[in-house]
Structures are given as C-alpha cells and as structure tokens.
Coordinates of C-alpha atoms in Angstrom, one line a residue:
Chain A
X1 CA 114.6 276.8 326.2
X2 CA 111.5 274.2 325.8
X3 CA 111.5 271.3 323.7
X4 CA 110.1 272.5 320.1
X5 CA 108.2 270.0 318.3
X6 CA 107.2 270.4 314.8
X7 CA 104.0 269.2 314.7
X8 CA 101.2 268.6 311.9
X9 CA 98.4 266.4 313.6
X10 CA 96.8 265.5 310.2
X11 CA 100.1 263.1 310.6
X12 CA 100.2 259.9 312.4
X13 CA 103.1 260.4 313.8
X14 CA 102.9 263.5 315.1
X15 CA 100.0 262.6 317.0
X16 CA 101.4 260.0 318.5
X17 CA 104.4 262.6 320.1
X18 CA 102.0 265.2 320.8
X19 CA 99.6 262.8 322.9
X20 CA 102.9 261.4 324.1
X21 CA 104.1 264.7 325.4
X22 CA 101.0 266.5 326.9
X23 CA 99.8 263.2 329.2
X24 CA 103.5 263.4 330.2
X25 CA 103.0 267.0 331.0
X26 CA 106.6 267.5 329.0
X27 CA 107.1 271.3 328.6
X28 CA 107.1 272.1 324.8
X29 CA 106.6 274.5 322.2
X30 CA 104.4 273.4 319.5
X31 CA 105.4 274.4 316.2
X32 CA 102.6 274.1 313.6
X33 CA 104.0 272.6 309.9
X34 CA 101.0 272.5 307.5
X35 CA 101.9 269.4 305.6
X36 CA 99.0 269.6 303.1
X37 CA 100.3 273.6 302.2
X38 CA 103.9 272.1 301.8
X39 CA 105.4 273.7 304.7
X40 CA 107.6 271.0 305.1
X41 CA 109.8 271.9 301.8
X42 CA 110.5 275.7 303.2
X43 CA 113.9 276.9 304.1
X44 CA 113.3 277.1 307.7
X45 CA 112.1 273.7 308.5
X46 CA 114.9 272.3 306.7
X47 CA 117.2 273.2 309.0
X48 CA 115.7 271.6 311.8
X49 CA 114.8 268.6 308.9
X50 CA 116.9 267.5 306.5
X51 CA 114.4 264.7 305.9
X52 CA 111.8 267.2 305.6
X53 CA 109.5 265.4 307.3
X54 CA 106.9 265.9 310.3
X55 CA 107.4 265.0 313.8
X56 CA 110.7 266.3 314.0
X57 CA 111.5 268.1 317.8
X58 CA 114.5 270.4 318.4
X59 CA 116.2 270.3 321.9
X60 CA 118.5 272.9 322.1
X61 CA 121.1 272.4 319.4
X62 CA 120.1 269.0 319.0
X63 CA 117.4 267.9 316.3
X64 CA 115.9 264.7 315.9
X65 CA 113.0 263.3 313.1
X66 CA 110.9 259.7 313.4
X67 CA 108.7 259.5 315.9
X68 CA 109.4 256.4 317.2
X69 CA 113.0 257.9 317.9
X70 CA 111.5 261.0 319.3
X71 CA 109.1 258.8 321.5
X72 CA 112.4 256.6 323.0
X73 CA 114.0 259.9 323.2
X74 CA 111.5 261.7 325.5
X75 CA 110.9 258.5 327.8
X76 CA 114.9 259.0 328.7
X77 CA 114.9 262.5 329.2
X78 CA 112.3 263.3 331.0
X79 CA 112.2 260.1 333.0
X80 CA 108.6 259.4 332.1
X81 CA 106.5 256.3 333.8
X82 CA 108.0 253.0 333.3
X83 CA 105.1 250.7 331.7
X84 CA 105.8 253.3 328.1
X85 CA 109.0 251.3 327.4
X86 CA 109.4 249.4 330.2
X87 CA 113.2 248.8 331.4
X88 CA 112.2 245.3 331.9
X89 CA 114.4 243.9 329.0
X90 CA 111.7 241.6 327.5
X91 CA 108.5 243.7 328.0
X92 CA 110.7 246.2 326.3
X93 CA 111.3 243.9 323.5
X94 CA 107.5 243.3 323.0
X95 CA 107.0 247.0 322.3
X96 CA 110.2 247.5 320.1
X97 CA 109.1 244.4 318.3
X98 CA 105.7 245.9 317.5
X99 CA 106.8 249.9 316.8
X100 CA 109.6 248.3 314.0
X101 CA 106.5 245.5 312.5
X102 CA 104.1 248.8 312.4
X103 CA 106.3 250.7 309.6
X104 CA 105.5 248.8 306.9
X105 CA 102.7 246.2 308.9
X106 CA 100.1 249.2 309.6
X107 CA 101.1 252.8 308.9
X108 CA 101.5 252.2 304.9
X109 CA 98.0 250.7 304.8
X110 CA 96.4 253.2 307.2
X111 CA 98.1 256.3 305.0
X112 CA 97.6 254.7 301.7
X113 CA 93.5 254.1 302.4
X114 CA 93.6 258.0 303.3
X115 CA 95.0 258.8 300.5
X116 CA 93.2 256.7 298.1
X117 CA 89.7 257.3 299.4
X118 CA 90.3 261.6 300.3
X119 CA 93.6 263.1 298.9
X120 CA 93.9 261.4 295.6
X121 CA 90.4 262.0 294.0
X122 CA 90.7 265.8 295.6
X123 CA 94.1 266.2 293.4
X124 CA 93.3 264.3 290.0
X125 CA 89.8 264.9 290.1
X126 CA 88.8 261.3 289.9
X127 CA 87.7 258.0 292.5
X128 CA 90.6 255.5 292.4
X129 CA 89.8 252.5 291.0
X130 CA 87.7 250.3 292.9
X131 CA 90.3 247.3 292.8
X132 CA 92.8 249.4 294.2
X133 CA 90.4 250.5 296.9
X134 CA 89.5 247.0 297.6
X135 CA 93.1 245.6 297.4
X136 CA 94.5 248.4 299.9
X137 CA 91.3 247.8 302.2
X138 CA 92.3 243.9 302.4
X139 CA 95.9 244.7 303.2
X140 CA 94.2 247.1 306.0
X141 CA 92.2 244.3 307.4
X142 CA 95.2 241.7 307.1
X143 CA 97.2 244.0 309.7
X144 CA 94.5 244.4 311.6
X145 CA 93.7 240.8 312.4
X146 CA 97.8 240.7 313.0
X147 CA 97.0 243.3 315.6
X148 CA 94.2 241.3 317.0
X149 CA 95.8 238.0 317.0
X150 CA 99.9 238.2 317.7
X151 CA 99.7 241.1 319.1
X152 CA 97.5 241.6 321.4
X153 CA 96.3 238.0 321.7
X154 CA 94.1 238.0 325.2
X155 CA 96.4 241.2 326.5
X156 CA 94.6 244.0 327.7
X157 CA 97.6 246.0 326.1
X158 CA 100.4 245.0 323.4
X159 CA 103.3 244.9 325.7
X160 CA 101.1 243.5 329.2
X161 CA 98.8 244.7 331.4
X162 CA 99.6 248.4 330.7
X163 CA 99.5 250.9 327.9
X164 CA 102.8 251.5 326.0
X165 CA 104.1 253.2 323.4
X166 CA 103.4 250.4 321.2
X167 CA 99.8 251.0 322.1
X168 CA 100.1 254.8 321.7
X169 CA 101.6 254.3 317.9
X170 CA 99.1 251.7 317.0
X171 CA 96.2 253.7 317.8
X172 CA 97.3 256.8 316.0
X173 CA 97.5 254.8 312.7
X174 CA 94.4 253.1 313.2
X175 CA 92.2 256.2 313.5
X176 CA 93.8 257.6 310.1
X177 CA 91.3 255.8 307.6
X178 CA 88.9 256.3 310.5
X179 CA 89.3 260.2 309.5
X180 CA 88.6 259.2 305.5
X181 CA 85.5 257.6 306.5
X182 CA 86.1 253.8 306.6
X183 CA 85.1 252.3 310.3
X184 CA 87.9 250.1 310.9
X185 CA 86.5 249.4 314.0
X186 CA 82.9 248.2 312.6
X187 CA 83.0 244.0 313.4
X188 CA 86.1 244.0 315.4
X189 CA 84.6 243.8 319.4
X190 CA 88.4 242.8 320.3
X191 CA 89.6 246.3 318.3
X192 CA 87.2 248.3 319.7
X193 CA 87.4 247.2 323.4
X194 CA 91.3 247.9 322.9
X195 CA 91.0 251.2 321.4
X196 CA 88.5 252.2 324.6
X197 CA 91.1 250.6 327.0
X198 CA 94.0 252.9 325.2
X199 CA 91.5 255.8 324.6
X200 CA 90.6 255.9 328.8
X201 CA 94.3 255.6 329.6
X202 CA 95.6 258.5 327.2
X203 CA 92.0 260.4 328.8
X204 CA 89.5 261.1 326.5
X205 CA 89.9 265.0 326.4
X206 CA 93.2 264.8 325.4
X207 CA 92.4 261.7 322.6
X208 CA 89.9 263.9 321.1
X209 CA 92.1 267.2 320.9
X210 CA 95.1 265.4 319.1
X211 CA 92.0 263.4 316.8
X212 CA 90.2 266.6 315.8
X213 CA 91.8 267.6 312.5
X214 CA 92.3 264.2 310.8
X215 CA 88.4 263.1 312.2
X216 CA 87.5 266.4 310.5
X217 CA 89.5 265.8 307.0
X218 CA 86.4 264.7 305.0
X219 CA 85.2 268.4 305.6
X220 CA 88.7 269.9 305.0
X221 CA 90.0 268.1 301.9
X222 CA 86.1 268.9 300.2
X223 CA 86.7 272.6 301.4
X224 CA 90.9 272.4 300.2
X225 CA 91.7 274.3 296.9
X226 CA 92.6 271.0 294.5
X227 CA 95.6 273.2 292.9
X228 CA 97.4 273.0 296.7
X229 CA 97.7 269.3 296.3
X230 CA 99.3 269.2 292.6
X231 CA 102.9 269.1 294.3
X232 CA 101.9 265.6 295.4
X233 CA 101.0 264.5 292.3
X234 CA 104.2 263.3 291.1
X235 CA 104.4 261.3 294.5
X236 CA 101.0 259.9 294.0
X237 CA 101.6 258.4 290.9
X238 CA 104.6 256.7 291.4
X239 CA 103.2 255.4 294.9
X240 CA 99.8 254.4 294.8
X241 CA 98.8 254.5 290.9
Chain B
X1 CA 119.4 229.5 336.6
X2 CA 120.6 226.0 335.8
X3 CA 119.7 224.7 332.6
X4 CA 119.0 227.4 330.7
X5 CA 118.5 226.6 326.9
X6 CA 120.9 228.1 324.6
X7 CA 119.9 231.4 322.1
X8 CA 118.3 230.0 319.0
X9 CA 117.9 231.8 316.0
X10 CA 115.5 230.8 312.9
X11 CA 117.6 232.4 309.9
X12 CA 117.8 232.3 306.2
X13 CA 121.2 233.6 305.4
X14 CA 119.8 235.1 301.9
X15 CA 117.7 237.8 303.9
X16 CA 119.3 240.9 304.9
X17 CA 117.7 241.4 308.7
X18 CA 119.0 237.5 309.2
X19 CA 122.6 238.2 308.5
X20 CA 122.5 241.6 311.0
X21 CA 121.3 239.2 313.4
X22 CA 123.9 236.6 312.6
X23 CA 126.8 238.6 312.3
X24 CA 126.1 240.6 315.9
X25 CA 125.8 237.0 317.3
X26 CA 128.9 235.9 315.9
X27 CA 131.0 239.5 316.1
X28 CA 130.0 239.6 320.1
X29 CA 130.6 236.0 320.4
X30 CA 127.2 235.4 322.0
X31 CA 126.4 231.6 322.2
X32 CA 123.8 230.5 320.1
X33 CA 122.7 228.2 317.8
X34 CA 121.4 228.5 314.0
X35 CA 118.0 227.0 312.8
X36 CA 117.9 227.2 309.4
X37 CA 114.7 228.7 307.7
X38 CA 114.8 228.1 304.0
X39 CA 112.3 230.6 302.3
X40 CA 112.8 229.4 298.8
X41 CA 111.2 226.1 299.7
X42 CA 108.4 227.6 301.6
X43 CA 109.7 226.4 305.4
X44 CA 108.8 229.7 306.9
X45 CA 104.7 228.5 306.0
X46 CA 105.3 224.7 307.5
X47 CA 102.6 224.3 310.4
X48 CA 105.3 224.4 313.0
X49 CA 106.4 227.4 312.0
X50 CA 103.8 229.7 311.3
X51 CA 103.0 228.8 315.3
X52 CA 106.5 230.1 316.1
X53 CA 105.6 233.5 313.9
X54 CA 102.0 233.8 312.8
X55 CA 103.7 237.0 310.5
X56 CA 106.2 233.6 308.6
X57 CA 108.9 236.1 308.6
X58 CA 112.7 235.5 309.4
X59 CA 114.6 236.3 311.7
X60 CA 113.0 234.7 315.0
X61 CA 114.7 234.4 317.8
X62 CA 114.5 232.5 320.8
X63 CA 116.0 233.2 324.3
X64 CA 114.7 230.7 326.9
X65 CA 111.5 230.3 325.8
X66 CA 111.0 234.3 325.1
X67 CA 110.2 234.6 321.1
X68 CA 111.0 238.2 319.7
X69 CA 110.9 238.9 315.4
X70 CA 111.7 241.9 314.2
X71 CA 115.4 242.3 313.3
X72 CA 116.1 245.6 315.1
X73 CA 114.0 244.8 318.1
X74 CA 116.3 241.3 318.2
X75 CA 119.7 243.7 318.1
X76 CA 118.7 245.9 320.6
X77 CA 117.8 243.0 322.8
X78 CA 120.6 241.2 322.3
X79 CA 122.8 244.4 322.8
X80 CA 121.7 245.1 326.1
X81 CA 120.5 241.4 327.6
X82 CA 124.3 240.1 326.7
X83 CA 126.2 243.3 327.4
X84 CA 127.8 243.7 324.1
X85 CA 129.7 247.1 324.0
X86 CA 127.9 250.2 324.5
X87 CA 129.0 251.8 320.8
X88 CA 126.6 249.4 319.3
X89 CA 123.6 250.8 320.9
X90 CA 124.6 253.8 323.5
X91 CA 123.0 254.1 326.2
X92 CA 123.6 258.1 326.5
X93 CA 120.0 259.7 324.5
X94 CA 121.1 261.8 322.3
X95 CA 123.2 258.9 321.0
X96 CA 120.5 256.1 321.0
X97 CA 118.3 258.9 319.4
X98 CA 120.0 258.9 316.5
X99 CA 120.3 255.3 316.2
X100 CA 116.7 254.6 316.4
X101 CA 115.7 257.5 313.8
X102 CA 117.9 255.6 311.2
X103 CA 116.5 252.0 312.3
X104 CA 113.2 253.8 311.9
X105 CA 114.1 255.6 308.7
X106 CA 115.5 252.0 307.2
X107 CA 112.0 250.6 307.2
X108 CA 110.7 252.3 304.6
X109 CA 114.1 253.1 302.9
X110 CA 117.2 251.3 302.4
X111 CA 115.4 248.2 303.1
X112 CA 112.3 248.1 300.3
X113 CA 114.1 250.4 298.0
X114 CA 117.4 247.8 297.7
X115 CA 115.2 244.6 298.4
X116 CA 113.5 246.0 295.2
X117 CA 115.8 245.4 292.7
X118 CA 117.6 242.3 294.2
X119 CA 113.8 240.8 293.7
X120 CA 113.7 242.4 290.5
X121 CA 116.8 241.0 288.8
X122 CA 116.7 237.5 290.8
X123 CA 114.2 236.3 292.4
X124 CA 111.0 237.1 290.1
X125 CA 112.8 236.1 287.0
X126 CA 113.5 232.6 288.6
X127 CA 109.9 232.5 290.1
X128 CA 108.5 233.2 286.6
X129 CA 111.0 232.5 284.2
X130 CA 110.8 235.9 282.7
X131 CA 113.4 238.6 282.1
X132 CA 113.3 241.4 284.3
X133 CA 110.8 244.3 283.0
X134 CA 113.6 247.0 282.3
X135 CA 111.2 249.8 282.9
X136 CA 109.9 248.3 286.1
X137 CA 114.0 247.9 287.0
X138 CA 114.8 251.5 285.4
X139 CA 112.2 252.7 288.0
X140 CA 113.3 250.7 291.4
X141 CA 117.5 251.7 290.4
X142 CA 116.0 255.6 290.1
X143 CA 114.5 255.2 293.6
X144 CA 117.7 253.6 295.5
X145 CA 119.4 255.9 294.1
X146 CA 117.2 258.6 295.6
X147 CA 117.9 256.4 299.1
X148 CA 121.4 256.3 298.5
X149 CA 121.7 259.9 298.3
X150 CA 119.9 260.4 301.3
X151 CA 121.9 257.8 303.6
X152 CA 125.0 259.7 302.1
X153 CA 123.7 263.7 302.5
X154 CA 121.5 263.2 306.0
X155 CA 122.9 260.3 307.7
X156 CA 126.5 260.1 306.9
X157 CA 127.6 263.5 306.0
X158 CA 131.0 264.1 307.3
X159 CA 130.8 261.3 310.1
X160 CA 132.6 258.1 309.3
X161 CA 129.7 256.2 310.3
X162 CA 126.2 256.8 309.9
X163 CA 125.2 257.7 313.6
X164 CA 128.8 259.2 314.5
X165 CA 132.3 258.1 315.1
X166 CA 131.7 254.4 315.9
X167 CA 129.8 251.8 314.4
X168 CA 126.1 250.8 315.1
X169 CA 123.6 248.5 314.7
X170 CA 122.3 251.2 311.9
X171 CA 125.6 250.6 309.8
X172 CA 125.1 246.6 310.5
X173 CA 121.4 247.0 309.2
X174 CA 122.2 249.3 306.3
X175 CA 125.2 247.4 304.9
X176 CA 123.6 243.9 305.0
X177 CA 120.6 245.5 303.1
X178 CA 123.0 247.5 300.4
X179 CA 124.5 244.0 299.9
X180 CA 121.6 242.2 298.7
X181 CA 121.6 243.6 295.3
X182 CA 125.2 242.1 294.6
X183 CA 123.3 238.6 294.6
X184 CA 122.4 239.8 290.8
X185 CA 125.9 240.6 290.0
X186 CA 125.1 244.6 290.5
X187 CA 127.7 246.6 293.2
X188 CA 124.9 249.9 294.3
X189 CA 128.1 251.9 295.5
X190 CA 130.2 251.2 292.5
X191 CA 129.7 255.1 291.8
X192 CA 129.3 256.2 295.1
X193 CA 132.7 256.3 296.3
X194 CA 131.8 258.2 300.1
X195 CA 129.6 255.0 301.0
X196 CA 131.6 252.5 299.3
X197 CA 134.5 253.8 301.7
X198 CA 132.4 253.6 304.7
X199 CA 130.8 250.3 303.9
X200 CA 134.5 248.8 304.0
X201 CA 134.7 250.7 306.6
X202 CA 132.1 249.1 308.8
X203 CA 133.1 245.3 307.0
X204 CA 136.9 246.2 308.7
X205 CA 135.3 246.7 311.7
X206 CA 133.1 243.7 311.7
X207 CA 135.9 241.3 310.2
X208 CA 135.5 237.4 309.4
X209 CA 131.6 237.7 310.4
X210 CA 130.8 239.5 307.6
X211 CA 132.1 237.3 304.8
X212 CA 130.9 234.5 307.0
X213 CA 127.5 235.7 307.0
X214 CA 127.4 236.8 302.8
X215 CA 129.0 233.2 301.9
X216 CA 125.7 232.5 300.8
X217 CA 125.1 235.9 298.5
X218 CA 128.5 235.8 297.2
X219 CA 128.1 232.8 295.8
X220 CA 124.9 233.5 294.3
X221 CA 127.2 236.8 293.0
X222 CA 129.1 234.2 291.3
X223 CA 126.6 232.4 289.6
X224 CA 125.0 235.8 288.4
X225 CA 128.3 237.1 286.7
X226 CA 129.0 233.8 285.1
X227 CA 126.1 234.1 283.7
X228 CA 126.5 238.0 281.9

C-alpha cells in the first residue's frame, strides 16, 4: 500500500510535502482535505489526525502530522538525495536550525497576513483595521530581512551551495501572502534571486502546480459562500482580533 | 584534532529552551562550559552579542567555531555529534518521526501557551509595575489548558512518555517549558494528575540536572509564594 498523504495545498505545509514528494518521485496517494469546508473536523480524518490538522501522511499502520516531521521522515525512508538534510552533522544543523526558527519566525506572519487581508473580511464582512494590517506587514518584513541577512547571508541556499528542506519550507510560506495579493518579493533583489534559484531547482512545472490554488485564492475566497467560514470565527477572534 | 576549543553555551537559566540545553549537557556529561546571558539586563542586545545571534535569542551554542541557536536543532546536534544514547533521539524513523512532530508541535504550543502566563503573572507586572489583567490571565490559563489536554490525549495517551516507552528530547523540551509557570508560584499539573505523574517521571529519569538547572526558578518560586 502507497504512502497516503492528506493534503490541502491552500496550506503551507502541505505544499511543502507534496513538492517534497513528487520531485522525489515518492509513490503516494493524495488524499484531498478541504480545509476551508472543515474537512479536517470529520470522523474519518480524525483517525488518521488526532491533531486534526493538514499535512498528515499514513504509512501503513503508522500515521504521522507536522510537516517538518513528515519531511525528516520521507528523506529516511525513501533514501532521498543527501543535500535535503544533509548527513553532514553541521550542514544538517543549519537546516534544523532554520525549519524550528520558521514556526513562529515566518509561518505565523505569512498565515496571519492571509488571513487578515482575504479570510477575515470574507467571514465578518469587514477590512481589518489598518494598524493591524500594518503591524502584521512589519512583522512580515522583520522575518524577511532575518531570512535575507542570517540566513542566507551571501549563500546561494540556506544550508550551502544546494537546496534543502530548509529552502523548500521557506519558500512555501513566503508565497502565502503572495496568494492574498501583497508582493513580498517587490524591493528584495536578494529574495527574489533566491526564490528563482529554489523555484529552478524544485522545476518550475512542478512549483506552479503545488502554487495554483493559494495564487488563485483572491478569486476563490470572493467566489466562497461567507457562511462556510463562520466555524473560524471563534478562532479569528481570539487570534488575530 | 589538537586543540580543539571546548562546547560553549550562551544561557540564561530563567528560559526554558536554555535549561533543555543545560540539563542534556550535564545529564550526558558532555564537556562544556556556561556563558551566562542575562536577558533581564538586556546582555542578549550588547554589540558583541547581537554579532554572535543577529535573532538576540538564548540558547547559542558554540562547538569549535560552528554557531547553531535554536534549542531543538542544539539537542539533536548534540545527541548525535557526542553519541549520547540512542533513546534520546532514535535513529530508527518511525521513532525520530514522532519525536520531531512533537518538537514541531511545541513551537506553537506548550511553549507560547505556558511562556504566556509565566510573562503574565511575573515578568510584565515587574516591567510595568501593574497587576496582572485578570481577564488577559483568565484567557492565557483557558488556552494551556487547551494545550495541556492535548499533550495528555495525543501525545501521551497510554505511553509513559510522550513519544513512547523512553524518554526524549520532547519530554526534556516539554517539562522545562511546563516548569516556567511555577516561577509565579502556580503548579499547571496540580489537577492534572496523568502529567504530573509523568513529569516526575521524566525529573527521575533526569536526576540531579534537573534541580540543578530550575535552582534559578525555584527560587524565584520562593519569592512568589512569600509573597501570596
């Protein structure tokens, strides 16, 4: 039996394991879980997910959540190409160091812009407040220039002279306010020239197939019925209001 | 590989990932030595510093000239570059797996939700000078608890630690985070009796370390309760 992954590439996350597994050419059933329609919260899923959250793989009996676990995971089993976590201790310590800074250095900023500037106003019917917008955007930029400056310093990648999975889950994040409209990349030659580097080493075809539904959320979320995002509410309010 | 410089580590034994680091050093009896960071007088922002770690966070570590932050990616080196045993981070990937989901998990759990009301009920009231905002507090103790319940119902379940039978560098990361809190005089597991049991649990296991390590909490405990 294939690898199942429970996928929903609106998420981060997920796209990050599904890029992961297709340039790897790793055998897998993809499982769609429509976050937005609260898929996640049915009986089924939650026997695969306690946590009832998206990516979360099944191999045979064995089920796993967190990408960045499901990412280590894969690179083990199916033996891929050393330079994703390189089994050079240090190297390997670069890219751990950056995928446990990203949690709470990138993804929170990246996800809250998204839901500030698309999911928010679609559920309660009103912009967000333009300091919150402008605070969350600063906290964007902050990471970003962390990216820029520890990071990647004058690397052509985060871990060396080759992509990683460090790389692979920074990239991901970073083109999540892309899909709500703000151009992170607008001013930031250093940013951009990375995220070509990563986007020719993942292949372009394959970039733009996992990028296509969050790049076309502006159309999506105007098109979405505002009552299907009302079970968020409660999470939206204590989180970002 | 003559002169090799000693492990240093830049820690401030009030922070949580800190005393993981420390306690791991100290439990493994890997040689090192201590530089202390003190981030209530601002010496993670001195010049000197801030080159070490542009992010002016604790714990840094430094291993010959190689400078890693990042608590768990500092464990996991440290597990594997000085051999400690394999139970701590197995090497086997179904076992690593579910190590790294909870070190993953922790990020954005355990670690915000119960740094939340330790900053809550000690540090911003000595910052400002005000009492805590019991709403604000009502709110934070409603979400741990929401965390707690989690760590207990997905992580620990039946096992008698949270990624299996032996302890990990999960159970070292989650403990020294569910500590913090006691700083304020406040015990998280009081009515929680399944992770109290296996937070003694994982203290047994790590022995003298752990006190070691929370000297610095416990007293501040102290303080707190004297003053209730």
């Amino acid at each position: 039996m294939p690898l199942e992954l429970y996928l929903d590439l609106f998420s981060q996350p997920c796209r990050s394991v599904y890029i992961f597994a297709k340039k790897n050419n790793i055998p897998f059933d993809f499982k769609q879980i429509s976050l937005l329609e609260g898929e996640q919260y049915g009986e089924d899923f939650g026997k695969i997910n306690m946590m009832r959250k998206a990516p979360a793989i099944r191999d045979g009996d064995f089920t796993l959540a967190e990408s960045i676990a499901i990412l280590i995971y894969m690179v083990e089993k199916f033996h891929t190409p050393d330079h994703w976590y390189p089994s050079d201790l240090q190297k390997r310590a670069r890219v751990n160091e950056y995928l446990s800074w990203q949690h709470t250095g990138v993804r929170i900023h990246g996800s809250k812009i998204f839901w500030l500037k698309l999911l928010i106003p679609k559920a309660l019917g009103t912009e967000v407040p333009k300091e919150k917008m402008d605070s969350a955007l600063e906290d964007l930029d902050g990471s970003l220039k962390l990216i820029e400056e520890k990071f990647l310093q004058d690397r052509p990648f985060i871990a060396g002279e080759q992509i990683s999975l460090a790389d692979l889950v920074a990239i991901v994040e970073i083109m999540q306010p892309v899909g709500a409209g703000v151009d992170v990349f607008a001013g930031r030659p250093k940013l951009s020239a990375w995220r070509d580097r990563v986007k020719a080493e993942i292949g372009k075809e394959l970039f733009e197939e996992a990028h296509e539904r969050i790049l076309g959320a502006q159309e999506m979320v105007k098109a979405l019925d505002a009552s299907k995002l009302q079970v968020f509410k409660p999470r939206i309010l204590k989180l970002f209001l | 590989m003559a002169d090799k410089k000693p492990l240093e580590v830049y820690l401030d034994m009030l922070s949580q990932p800190c005393r993981a680091v420390y306690i791991f050093l100290h439990h493994n009896k890997i040689p090192h030595t201590v530089k202390t960071v003190a981030l209530r007088k601002g010496e993670n922002k001195t010049p000197e510093f801030t080159k070490l770690n542009p992010m002016q966070k604790v714990p840094v570590m430094v291993d010959n000239g190689f400078v890693l932050t990042e608590s768990d990616a500092i464990l996991k080196y440290l597990a594997t570059n000085y051999n400690a045993p394999e139970h701590w981070y197995p090497r086997q990937p179904e076992r690593r797996a579910r190590v790294d989901e909870y070190t993953a998990w922790h990020h954005t759990n355990t670690r915000p939700h119960a740094a939340k009301v330790f900053i809550m009920e000690v540090l911003l009231p000595r910052m400002t000078g005000q009492p805590t905002d019991p709403a604000k507090l009502e709110r934070a103790l409603s979400e741990l608890d929401e965390t707690l319940e989690k760590l207990e119902s997905m992580f620990l379940k039946r096992q008698p630690f949270l990624c299996g039978d032996d302890v990990t560098l999960a159970d070292l990361l989650a403990t020294c985070e569910l500590m913090q809190p006691l700083g304020g005089g406040r015990d998280i597991l009081k009515e929680r009796p399944k992770l109290a049991t296996w937070r003694s649990r994982v203290q047994s296991a790590l022995k003298d370390s752990f006190d070691e390590a929370h000297a610095v909490l416990y007293r501040l405990r102290d303080k707190s309760r004297a003053k209730l």
